[in-house]
mmCIF file of C-alpha atoms and ligand atoms in Angstrom:
data_model
loop_
_atom_site.group_PDB
_atom_site.id
_atom_site.type_symbol
_atom_site.label_atom_id
_atom_site.label_comp_id
_atom_site.label_asym_id
_atom_site.label_seq_id
_atom_site.Cartn_x
_atom_site.Cartn_y
_atom_site.Cartn_z
ATOM 1 C CA MET X 1 -91.441 105.374 -86.853
ATOM 2 C CA LYS X 2 -88.728 104.638 -84.097
ATOM 3 C CA VAL X 3 -88.600 100.932 -83.612
ATOM 4 C CA LEU X 4 -86.379 99.595 -80.780
ATOM 5 C CA ILE X 5 -85.667 95.526 -81.085
ATOM 6 C CA THR X 6 -84.000 93.654 -78.087
ATOM 7 C CA GLY X 7 -81.689 91.120 -78.883
ATOM 8 C CA ILE X 8 -80.828 92.746 -82.357
ATOM 9 C CA SER X 9 -77.587 90.597 -82.259
ATOM 10 C CA GLY X 10 -79.369 87.220 -82.274
ATOM 11 C CA PHE X 11 -80.733 84.986 -85.134
ATOM 12 C CA VAL X 12 -84.505 86.399 -85.187
ATOM 13 C CA GLY X 13 -83.023 90.314 -84.182
ATOM 14 C CA SER X 14 -80.736 90.919 -87.032
ATOM 15 C CA HIS X 15 -83.118 89.395 -89.686
ATOM 16 C CA LEU X 16 -86.094 91.699 -88.096
ATOM 17 C CA ALA X 17 -83.303 94.507 -88.402
ATOM 18 C CA GLU X 18 -82.935 94.130 -92.066
ATOM 19 C CA TYR X 19 -87.003 93.782 -92.636
ATOM 20 C CA LEU X 20 -87.720 97.241 -91.090
ATOM 21 C CA LEU X 21 -84.742 99.645 -91.631
ATOM 22 C CA GLN X 22 -85.471 100.645 -95.204
ATOM 23 C CA GLU X 23 -88.677 102.407 -93.320
ATOM 24 C CA HIS X 24 -88.113 103.124 -89.912
ATOM 25 C CA GLU X 25 -85.105 104.128 -87.778
ATOM 26 C CA VAL X 26 -83.904 101.060 -85.871
ATOM 27 C CA VAL X 27 -82.355 100.722 -82.333
ATOM 28 C CA GLY X 28 -81.023 97.364 -80.764
ATOM 29 C CA THR X 29 -80.045 96.465 -77.349
ATOM 30 C CA ILE X 30 -76.619 94.708 -77.136
ATOM 31 C CA ARG X 31 -74.732 93.467 -74.010
ATOM 32 C CA GLN X 32 -71.007 94.072 -73.715
ATOM 33 C CA ARG X 33 -70.420 90.452 -74.297
ATOM 34 C CA SER X 34 -72.976 90.237 -77.150
ATOM 35 C CA ARG X 35 -71.258 88.850 -80.576
ATOM 36 C CA LEU X 36 -72.094 91.255 -83.578
ATOM 37 C CA ASP X 37 -71.236 88.904 -86.604
ATOM 38 C CA HIS X 38 -75.060 89.124 -87.365
ATOM 39 C CA ILE X 39 -75.233 92.874 -87.333
ATOM 40 C CA LYS X 40 -72.000 94.538 -87.626
ATOM 41 C CA HIS X 41 -72.573 95.188 -91.590
ATOM 42 C CA LEU X 42 -75.768 96.896 -90.482
ATOM 43 C CA LYS X 43 -73.609 99.045 -88.080
ATOM 44 C CA ASP X 44 -70.829 99.645 -90.040
ATOM 45 C CA LEU X 45 -73.342 101.272 -92.562
ATOM 46 C CA GLN X 46 -74.722 103.208 -89.761
ATOM 47 C CA LEU X 47 -78.394 101.667 -90.337
ATOM 48 C CA VAL X 48 -78.848 100.899 -87.398
ATOM 49 C CA GLU X 49 -77.950 102.376 -84.052
ATOM 50 C CA LEU X 50 -77.138 99.908 -81.412
ATOM 51 C CA VAL X 51 -77.248 100.833 -77.814
ATOM 52 C CA GLU X 52 -75.878 98.784 -74.502
ATOM 53 C CA CYS X 53 -78.154 97.886 -71.959
ATOM 54 C CA GLU X 54 -78.471 95.198 -69.402
ATOM 55 C CA LEU X 55 -82.191 94.524 -69.795
ATOM 56 C CA ARG X 56 -82.056 92.644 -66.176
ATOM 57 C CA ASP X 57 -81.471 96.089 -64.599
ATOM 58 C CA PRO X 58 -84.026 98.487 -64.190
ATOM 59 C CA PHE X 59 -82.211 101.399 -63.934
ATOM 60 C CA SER X 60 -80.134 100.586 -67.758
ATOM 61 C CA VAL X 61 -83.869 99.750 -68.860
ATOM 62 C CA GLU X 62 -85.630 102.943 -67.826
ATOM 63 C CA ALA X 63 -81.827 105.219 -69.119
ATOM 64 C CA LEU X 64 -82.770 103.265 -72.903
ATOM 65 C CA ILE X 65 -86.454 103.863 -72.736
ATOM 66 C CA ALA X 66 -86.214 107.816 -71.665
ATOM 67 C CA SER X 67 -83.597 107.933 -74.327
ATOM 68 C CA VAL X 68 -85.286 106.343 -77.389
ATOM 69 C CA LYS X 69 -88.544 107.006 -76.474
ATOM 70 C CA PRO X 70 -89.477 104.247 -79.205
ATOM 71 C CA ASP X 71 -92.795 104.023 -80.826
ATOM 72 C CA ARG X 72 -92.618 100.010 -81.071
ATOM 73 C CA ILE X 73 -90.897 97.620 -79.151
ATOM 74 C CA PHE X 74 -89.932 93.996 -80.676
ATOM 75 C CA HIS X 75 -88.772 91.981 -77.011
ATOM 76 C CA LEU X 76 -86.846 89.162 -78.556
ATOM 77 C CA ALA X 77 -83.831 89.088 -76.041
ATOM 78 C CA ALA X 78 -84.072 85.840 -74.036
ATOM 79 C CA GLN X 79 -83.029 82.885 -73.019
ATOM 80 C CA SER X 80 -84.003 80.761 -75.548
ATOM 81 C CA PHE X 81 -82.311 76.927 -75.637
ATOM 82 C CA VAL X 82 -84.404 74.758 -74.208
ATOM 83 C CA PRO X 83 -81.542 72.719 -72.806
ATOM 84 C CA THR X 84 -79.720 75.149 -71.183
ATOM 85 C CA SER X 85 -82.916 75.865 -69.042
ATOM 86 C CA TRP X 86 -82.600 72.512 -67.166
ATOM 87 C CA ASN X 87 -78.763 73.546 -66.509
ATOM 88 C CA SER X 88 -80.037 77.272 -65.392
ATOM 89 C CA PRO X 89 -83.862 77.088 -64.458
ATOM 90 C CA VAL X 90 -83.711 80.106 -62.244
ATOM 91 C CA ASP X 91 -81.071 82.494 -64.377
ATOM 92 C CA THR X 92 -83.526 81.445 -67.312
ATOM 93 C CA ILE X 93 -86.915 82.066 -65.623
ATOM 94 C CA TYR X 94 -85.544 85.672 -63.964
ATOM 95 C CA ASN X 95 -83.911 86.615 -66.671
ATOM 96 C CA ASN X 96 -86.613 86.047 -69.454
ATOM 97 C CA ALA X 97 -89.533 87.490 -66.690
ATOM 98 C CA ALA X 98 -86.957 90.274 -65.240
ATOM 99 C CA SER X 99 -86.079 91.974 -68.585
ATOM 100 C CA GLN X 100 -89.363 92.198 -69.600
ATOM 101 C CA ILE X 101 -90.881 93.682 -66.397
ATOM 102 C CA ASN X 102 -88.538 95.988 -66.493
ATOM 103 C CA ILE X 103 -89.231 96.991 -70.229
ATOM 104 C CA MET X 104 -92.855 97.414 -69.186
ATOM 105 C CA GLU X 105 -92.155 99.260 -66.250
ATOM 106 C CA ALA X 106 -90.104 101.787 -68.027
ATOM 107 C CA VAL X 107 -92.346 101.947 -70.967
ATOM 108 C CA ARG X 108 -95.645 102.797 -68.857
ATOM 109 C CA ARG X 109 -93.922 105.704 -67.056
ATOM 110 C CA ILE X 110 -92.061 107.006 -69.602
ATOM 111 C CA LYS X 111 -93.435 106.036 -73.168
ATOM 112 C CA PRO X 112 -96.918 104.731 -72.340
ATOM 113 C CA ASP X 113 -98.336 104.809 -76.056
ATOM 114 C CA CYS X 114 -95.575 102.715 -77.133
ATOM 115 C CA LYS X 115 -96.798 99.101 -78.610
ATOM 116 C CA ILE X 116 -94.771 96.280 -77.160
ATOM 117 C CA GLN X 117 -94.600 92.771 -79.123
ATOM 118 C CA ILE X 118 -93.558 89.831 -76.794
ATOM 119 C CA ALA X 119 -91.656 86.992 -78.605
ATOM 120 C CA CYS X 120 -93.561 83.666 -76.619
ATOM 121 C CA SER X 121 -93.422 80.012 -77.935
ATOM 122 C CA SER X 122 -95.179 77.067 -79.070
ATOM 123 C CA GLU X 123 -92.961 75.453 -76.113
ATOM 124 C CA GLU X 124 -95.409 76.688 -73.800
ATOM 125 C CA TYR X 125 -98.430 74.040 -74.683
ATOM 126 C CA GLY X 126 -95.538 71.403 -73.789
ATOM 127 C CA HIS X 127 -97.405 68.229 -73.650
ATOM 128 C CA VAL X 128 -100.218 68.022 -76.418
ATOM 129 C CA GLU X 129 -102.751 64.916 -76.874
ATOM 130 C CA ALA X 130 -103.255 63.507 -80.453
ATOM 131 C CA TYR X 131 -106.410 64.730 -80.294
ATOM 132 C CA GLU X 132 -105.401 68.191 -79.966
ATOM 133 C CA VAL X 133 -103.688 69.030 -83.092
ATOM 134 C CA PRO X 134 -103.441 71.261 -84.844
ATOM 135 C CA ILE X 135 -102.721 73.303 -81.752
ATOM 136 C CA LYS X 136 -105.333 76.548 -81.230
ATOM 137 C CA GLU X 137 -104.501 79.414 -78.779
ATOM 138 C CA THR X 138 -107.050 78.107 -76.743
ATOM 139 C CA ASN X 139 -105.327 74.587 -76.142
ATOM 140 C CA PRO X 140 -104.102 73.954 -72.606
ATOM 141 C CA LEU X 141 -100.538 74.991 -71.195
ATOM 142 C CA ARG X 142 -98.793 72.120 -70.250
ATOM 143 C CA PRO X 143 -95.360 73.453 -70.106
ATOM 144 C CA LEU X 144 -92.490 70.650 -70.002
ATOM 145 C CA SER X 145 -89.122 72.779 -69.505
ATOM 146 C CA PRO X 146 -88.341 75.772 -67.417
ATOM 147 C CA TYR X 147 -87.565 77.793 -70.595
ATOM 148 C CA ALA X 148 -91.475 76.728 -71.570
ATOM 149 C CA VAL X 149 -92.418 77.878 -67.856
ATOM 150 C CA SER X 150 -90.600 81.507 -68.153
ATOM 151 C CA LYS X 151 -92.484 81.622 -71.717
ATOM 152 C CA VAL X 152 -95.887 81.300 -70.294
ATOM 153 C CA THR X 153 -94.720 83.798 -67.285
ATOM 154 C CA GLN X 154 -93.685 86.192 -70.131
ATOM 155 C CA GLU X 155 -97.103 86.218 -71.612
ATOM 156 C CA PHE X 156 -99.098 86.336 -68.788
ATOM 157 C CA LEU X 157 -96.872 89.838 -67.716
ATOM 158 C CA GLY X 158 -97.838 90.799 -70.820
ATOM 159 C CA TYR X 159 -101.380 90.266 -70.540
ATOM 160 C CA GLN X 160 -101.293 91.391 -66.681
ATOM 161 C CA TYR X 161 -99.685 94.779 -68.105
ATOM 162 C CA TYR X 162 -102.458 95.365 -70.880
ATOM 163 C CA LYS X 163 -105.257 94.770 -68.066
ATOM 164 C CA SER X 164 -103.272 96.748 -64.927
ATOM 165 C CA TYR X 165 -102.283 99.613 -67.310
ATOM 166 C CA GLY X 166 -103.866 99.964 -70.685
ATOM 167 C CA LEU X 167 -100.246 98.905 -72.286
ATOM 168 C CA HIS X 168 -100.688 98.129 -76.120
ATOM 169 C CA ILE X 169 -99.225 94.529 -75.410
ATOM 170 C CA VAL X 170 -99.376 91.802 -78.377
ATOM 171 C CA MET X 171 -98.181 88.241 -77.852
ATOM 172 C CA THR X 172 -96.686 86.088 -80.386
ATOM 173 C CA ARG X 173 -96.650 82.031 -79.603
ATOM 174 C CA THR X 174 -93.821 80.938 -82.846
ATOM 175 C CA PHE X 175 -93.402 77.591 -83.609
ATOM 176 C CA ASN X 176 -89.917 76.642 -84.232
ATOM 177 C CA HIS X 177 -88.504 78.662 -86.703
ATOM 178 C CA THR X 178 -85.423 78.772 -88.440
ATOM 179 C CA GLY X 179 -83.135 80.074 -91.914
ATOM 180 C CA PRO X 180 -79.578 81.353 -92.102
ATOM 181 C CA ARG X 181 -77.886 82.734 -89.070
ATOM 182 C CA ARG X 182 -79.572 80.350 -86.788
ATOM 183 C CA GLY X 183 -77.762 79.483 -83.784
ATOM 184 C CA GLU X 184 -75.458 76.375 -83.571
ATOM 185 C CA ASN X 185 -77.576 74.964 -80.681
ATOM 186 C CA PHE X 186 -80.431 74.417 -82.169
ATOM 187 C CA VAL X 187 -81.261 71.471 -84.341
ATOM 188 C CA THR X 188 -81.630 72.322 -88.000
ATOM 189 C CA SER X 189 -78.427 74.495 -87.493
ATOM 190 C CA ASN X 190 -76.658 72.045 -85.812
ATOM 191 C CA PHE X 191 -77.437 69.536 -88.739
ATOM 192 C CA SER X 192 -76.750 71.655 -91.139
ATOM 193 C CA LYS X 193 -73.441 73.095 -89.789
ATOM 194 C CA GLN X 194 -72.002 68.848 -89.375
ATOM 195 C CA ILE X 195 -72.904 68.505 -93.110
ATOM 196 C CA ALA X 196 -70.871 71.533 -93.898
ATOM 197 C CA ASP X 197 -68.163 70.697 -91.420
ATOM 198 C CA ILE X 198 -67.994 66.998 -92.907
ATOM 199 C CA GLU X 199 -68.368 68.437 -96.190
ATOM 200 C CA LYS X 200 -65.319 70.477 -95.517
ATOM 201 C CA GLY X 201 -63.401 67.443 -93.928
ATOM 202 C CA LYS X 202 -63.646 69.502 -90.562
ATOM 203 C CA GLN X 203 -65.386 66.645 -88.939
ATOM 204 C CA PRO X 204 -65.558 62.450 -89.641
ATOM 205 C CA PRO X 205 -68.505 61.453 -91.470
ATOM 206 C CA VAL X 206 -71.059 61.092 -88.680
ATOM 207 C CA LEU X 207 -73.347 63.094 -87.594
ATOM 208 C CA TYR X 208 -74.864 63.013 -83.784
ATOM 209 C CA VAL X 209 -78.418 63.497 -83.363
ATOM 210 C CA GLY X 210 -80.605 63.586 -80.082
ATOM 211 C CA ASN X 211 -84.603 62.811 -80.238
ATOM 212 C CA LEU X 212 -85.369 62.056 -83.854
ATOM 213 C CA GLN X 213 -88.973 61.009 -82.998
ATOM 214 C CA ALA X 214 -90.137 64.764 -81.748
ATOM 215 C CA LYS X 215 -92.387 66.300 -84.440
ATOM 216 C CA ARG X 216 -91.903 69.998 -85.275
ATOM 217 C CA ASP X 217 -93.909 72.930 -87.361
ATOM 218 C CA PHE X 218 -91.171 74.910 -88.780
ATOM 219 C CA THR X 219 -91.452 78.489 -90.134
ATOM 220 C CA ASP X 220 -88.684 80.333 -92.093
ATOM 221 C CA VAL X 221 -87.265 83.329 -89.837
ATOM 222 C CA ARG X 222 -88.256 85.887 -92.679
ATOM 223 C CA ASP X 223 -91.880 85.035 -92.713
ATOM 224 C CA VAL X 224 -91.943 85.336 -89.100
ATOM 225 C CA VAL X 225 -90.046 88.884 -89.123
ATOM 226 C CA ARG X 226 -93.070 89.817 -91.493
ATOM 227 C CA ALA X 227 -95.361 88.300 -88.650
ATOM 228 C CA TYR X 228 -94.006 90.391 -85.877
ATOM 229 C CA TRP X 229 -94.362 93.367 -87.413
ATOM 230 C CA LEU X 230 -97.873 92.704 -88.478
ATOM 231 C CA ALA X 231 -98.591 91.507 -84.953
ATOM 232 C CA LEU X 232 -98.345 95.385 -83.663
ATOM 233 C CA GLU X 233 -99.685 96.762 -87.044
ATOM 234 C CA LYS X 234 -103.216 94.627 -86.919
ATOM 235 C CA GLY X 235 -102.920 92.624 -83.763
ATOM 236 C CA VAL X 236 -105.277 93.154 -80.925
ATOM 237 C CA PRO X 237 -103.711 94.397 -77.624
ATOM 238 C CA GLY X 238 -104.236 91.752 -74.849
ATOM 239 C CA GLU X 239 -104.606 89.110 -77.524
ATOM 240 C CA THR X 240 -101.899 85.776 -78.527
ATOM 241 C CA TYR X 241 -101.414 84.429 -81.599
ATOM 242 C CA ASN X 242 -99.964 81.193 -83.161
ATOM 243 C CA ILE X 243 -97.188 81.986 -86.006
ATOM 244 C CA ALA X 244 -96.834 78.953 -87.521
ATOM 245 C CA SER X 245 -96.389 77.098 -90.779
ATOM 246 C CA GLY X 246 -99.568 74.784 -90.215
ATOM 247 C CA SER X 247 -97.552 71.873 -91.142
ATOM 248 C CA CYS X 248 -95.303 69.137 -89.318
ATOM 249 C CA ILE X 249 -92.453 66.995 -89.560
ATOM 250 C CA THR X 250 -90.431 64.421 -87.440
ATOM 251 C CA ILE X 251 -86.933 65.850 -87.082
ATOM 252 C CA GLU X 252 -85.893 62.339 -88.533
ATOM 253 C CA GLU X 253 -87.932 63.608 -91.706
ATOM 254 C CA MET X 254 -85.698 67.033 -91.346
ATOM 255 C CA LEU X 255 -82.632 65.206 -91.064
ATOM 256 C CA GLN X 256 -83.420 63.205 -94.227
ATOM 257 C CA LYS X 257 -84.266 66.200 -96.478
ATOM 258 C CA LEU X 258 -80.865 67.846 -95.124
ATOM 259 C CA LEU X 259 -78.928 64.545 -95.762
ATOM 260 C CA SER X 260 -80.543 64.489 -99.559
ATOM 261 C CA PHE X 261 -78.899 68.115 -100.229
ATOM 262 C CA SER X 262 -75.638 67.052 -99.585
ATOM 263 C CA LYS X 263 -73.124 64.562 -101.987
ATOM 264 C CA VAL X 264 -71.375 63.093 -99.039
ATOM 265 C CA LYS X 265 -72.375 59.868 -97.452
ATOM 266 C CA ILE X 266 -72.950 60.441 -93.783
ATOM 267 C CA GLU X 267 -73.513 58.285 -90.616
ATOM 268 C CA VAL X 268 -76.371 59.163 -88.338
ATOM 269 C CA LYS X 269 -75.389 57.993 -84.390
ATOM 270 C CA VAL X 270 -77.475 59.113 -81.209
ATOM 271 C CA ASP X 271 -75.355 61.295 -78.770
ATOM 272 C CA PRO X 272 -77.043 60.430 -75.175
ATOM 273 C CA ALA X 273 -76.179 63.827 -73.912
ATOM 274 C CA ARG X 274 -78.482 65.493 -76.270
ATOM 275 C CA LEU X 275 -81.543 63.369 -75.422
ATOM 276 C CA ARG X 276 -83.675 66.070 -72.767
ATOM 277 C CA PRO X 277 -85.370 64.708 -69.416
ATOM 278 C CA SER X 278 -88.418 65.209 -71.122
ATOM 279 C CA ASP X 279 -88.919 66.581 -74.907
ATOM 280 C CA VAL X 280 -92.368 67.996 -76.186
ATOM 281 C CA GLU X 281 -93.771 65.111 -78.771
ATOM 282 C CA ILE X 282 -95.703 67.424 -81.058
ATOM 283 C CA LEU X 283 -95.880 70.863 -81.936
ATOM 284 C CA LEU X 284 -98.330 71.750 -85.055
ATOM 285 C CA GLY X 285 -100.017 74.803 -84.981
ATOM 286 C CA ASP X 286 -103.041 76.360 -86.288
ATOM 287 C CA TYR X 287 -102.531 79.798 -87.258
ATOM 288 C CA ARG X 288 -105.866 80.861 -88.272
ATOM 289 C CA LYS X 289 -106.505 83.538 -85.697
ATOM 290 C CA PHE X 290 -103.209 85.742 -87.020
ATOM 291 C CA HIS X 291 -104.219 85.162 -90.383
ATOM 292 C CA GLU X 292 -107.908 86.208 -89.747
ATOM 293 C CA THR X 293 -106.779 89.269 -87.945
ATOM 294 C CA THR X 294 -103.475 90.295 -90.083
ATOM 295 C CA GLY X 295 -103.740 88.240 -93.472
ATOM 296 C CA TRP X 296 -100.293 86.718 -92.778
ATOM 297 C CA LYS X 297 -99.524 83.373 -93.822
ATOM 298 C CA PRO X 298 -96.356 81.792 -94.575
ATOM 299 C CA GLU X 299 -94.528 81.904 -98.054
ATOM 300 C CA ILE X 300 -90.901 80.358 -98.114
ATOM 301 C CA PRO X 301 -91.304 76.407 -98.120
ATOM 302 C CA LEU X 302 -88.858 74.567 -95.758
ATOM 303 C CA ASP X 303 -86.556 73.261 -98.585
ATOM 304 C CA ARG X 304 -85.693 76.550 -99.193
ATOM 305 C CA THR X 305 -85.273 77.424 -95.870
ATOM 306 C CA LEU X 306 -83.083 74.501 -95.219
ATOM 307 C CA LYS X 307 -81.113 74.709 -98.398
ATOM 308 C CA ASP X 308 -80.301 78.387 -97.446
ATOM 309 C CA LEU X 309 -79.168 77.322 -94.276
ATOM 310 C CA LEU X 310 -77.006 74.495 -95.069
ATOM 311 C CA ASN X 311 -75.332 77.220 -97.556
ATOM 312 C CA TYR X 312 -75.187 79.718 -95.030
ATOM 313 C CA TRP X 313 -72.639 76.799 -92.854
ATOM 314 C CA ARG X 314 -71.098 76.135 -96.110
ATOM 315 C CA SER X 315 -70.129 79.558 -96.730
ATOM 316 C CA PHE X 316 -67.575 79.767 -93.940
HETATM 317 N N1 GDD L 1 -81.115 71.020 -80.511
HETATM 318 C C1 GDD L 1 -80.841 70.099 -80.723
HETATM 319 N N2 GDD L 1 -79.988 69.442 -80.946
HETATM 320 N N3 GDD L 1 -82.541 69.435 -81.040
HETATM 321 C C2 GDD L 1 -82.390 68.014 -81.167
HETATM 322 C C3 GDD L 1 -81.295 66.924 -81.746
HETATM 323 C C4 GDD L 1 -80.132 67.996 -81.542
HETATM 324 O O1 GDD L 1 -78.932 67.249 -81.863
HETATM 325 N N4 GDD L 1 -81.480 66.229 -82.172
HETATM 326 C C5 GDD L 1 -83.002 65.854 -81.893
HETATM 327 N N5 GDD L 1 -83.333 67.005 -81.797
HETATM 328 C C6 GDD L 1 -84.416 67.559 -81.102
HETATM 329 C C7 GDD L 1 -84.946 68.582 -79.706
HETATM 330 O O2 GDD L 1 -85.349 67.170 -78.675
HETATM 331 C C8 GDD L 1 -86.489 68.770 -79.810
HETATM 332 O O3 GDD L 1 -87.347 68.012 -80.337
HETATM 333 C C9 GDD L 1 -86.274 69.021 -81.636
HETATM 334 O O4 GDD L 1 -84.721 68.507 -82.282
HETATM 335 C C10 GDD L 1 -86.001 70.799 -81.913
HETATM 336 O O5 GDD L 1 -85.222 70.888 -80.755
HETATM 337 P P1 GDD L 1 -84.390 72.571 -80.988
HETATM 338 O O6 GDD L 1 -84.197 73.019 -82.444
HETATM 339 O O7 GDD L 1 -83.566 72.912 -79.740
HETATM 340 O O8 GDD L 1 -85.677 73.506 -80.430
HETATM 341 P P2 GDD L 1 -87.039 73.563 -79.622
HETATM 342 O O9 GDD L 1 -88.031 73.034 -80.173
HETATM 343 O O10 GDD L 1 -86.186 72.796 -78.399
HETATM 344 O O11 GDD L 1 -87.160 75.098 -79.211
HETATM 345 C C11 GDD L 1 -86.980 76.177 -80.158
HETATM 346 O O12 GDD L 1 -88.153 76.301 -80.842
HETATM 347 C C12 GDD L 1 -89.238 77.069 -79.926
HETATM 348 C C13 GDD L 1 -90.688 77.143 -80.287
HETATM 349 O O13 GDD L 1 -91.204 75.922 -80.411
HETATM 350 C C14 GDD L 1 -86.572 77.103 -79.937
HETATM 351 O O14 GDD L 1 -86.017 77.919 -80.983
HETATM 352 C C15 GDD L 1 -87.201 78.051 -79.052
HETATM 353 O O15 GDD L 1 -86.788 79.205 -78.438
HETATM 354 C C16 GDD L 1 -88.378 78.058 -79.502
HETATM 355 O O16 GDD L 1 -89.482 79.177 -78.200
#
C-alpha cells in the first residue's frame, strides 16, 4: 500500500514511518525549513521518499496528491505547541485548518478512495468538570487555547467532508504522548533534556518548570502510531476516537519519576514565563470506544517511556 505521512520529519511522523515501512511504501511531506534529523537515516537508506510540499498552498498539495496517489494519508503536520498558539493565534488556526482543507479537496478530486486519518487532540475537551472523567468522546468540547480551537476545527472539517463527499476520514483525539525524539518544548522532553544537561554539567543544577498541578494522560508514541494504523484499518469513517492510556498523573508526579532516574541532586524552580493564560486542569481519557472497534490497547508503561526519553537526551 502507498502511505502518505504529512509531517514525516516530526516526532510522531518519524515513529509512524518506522512502524509502516516494513510492509508499505512510505512517502512523507517536508518543507524547505524542515529539520530532517529524525528521518535522515531512513532517507539515506532509501526506505522513505520525501517530497517537498507547502500544505498551506492548494497548488502544492494538488501536485502532491496527483503524483503520489496515496491509498492512506496520516495527516500529522500541524502547529502543535499550545503556548505558540497564544503568540500566533491566527497562524495556528489558519495553518491547521487550511492545510487540511487543501488535502481533503485534492483527495476528493484526484484520489477519492484514499483513507485519511486526522490527528486531533484531547486539548479539544479543554475545561473538564471533576465528574466528567474519564473523558468519553461524547463529552462537551470547551477548548481553552487557540490550538485547541484549531483542532476542533480540523475535526469538524473531517466530519463535514465525510458527510458532504463520502470521504473515508477517521479522527483520533490523542491524549498526551511522548517518547524518544519528542520536541524539546513539550513538558516530558523539556524536563528530561534539562536533567540530561545538568548531568553533563551543561546547565547549573536548577530545573525550570511551569504549572506542576495539571494532570495529564500520557501514552507512548510507539503505541500511538500503532493506534493510527488501526484507526484507518478498522475505524468507522466519520467517527472520532480517544487514544489514551486510561490513567493520569500530575506533572509534578511525572517530574518526580524523571528525577528518581537520575543520581544528581537538582533544585526545582518555577519560571513564570512557562505559565499559560489558561491551562487544561485534567485530561484523563476513556479509550473503550477505540478498543471495542480495533482491539487496541496501550502496551508500554510510562516508566519505560520516560526512561527511554531521558536516555535519548543523554545520548547527545
Ligand atoms: N511545555 C511545558 N514546559 N509544559 C509545562 C512545563 C514546562 O516547563 N511545566 C509544566 N507544564 C505543564 C503545562 O502547563 C501543561 O499543563 C502540561 O505540562 C503539558 O504541557 P505540554 O507538554 O506542552 O503539552 P500540552 O498538554 O499542552 O499539549 C500536548 O498534548 C496535546 C494532547 O492533549 C501537545 O502534544 C499537543 O500537541 C497535543 O494535542
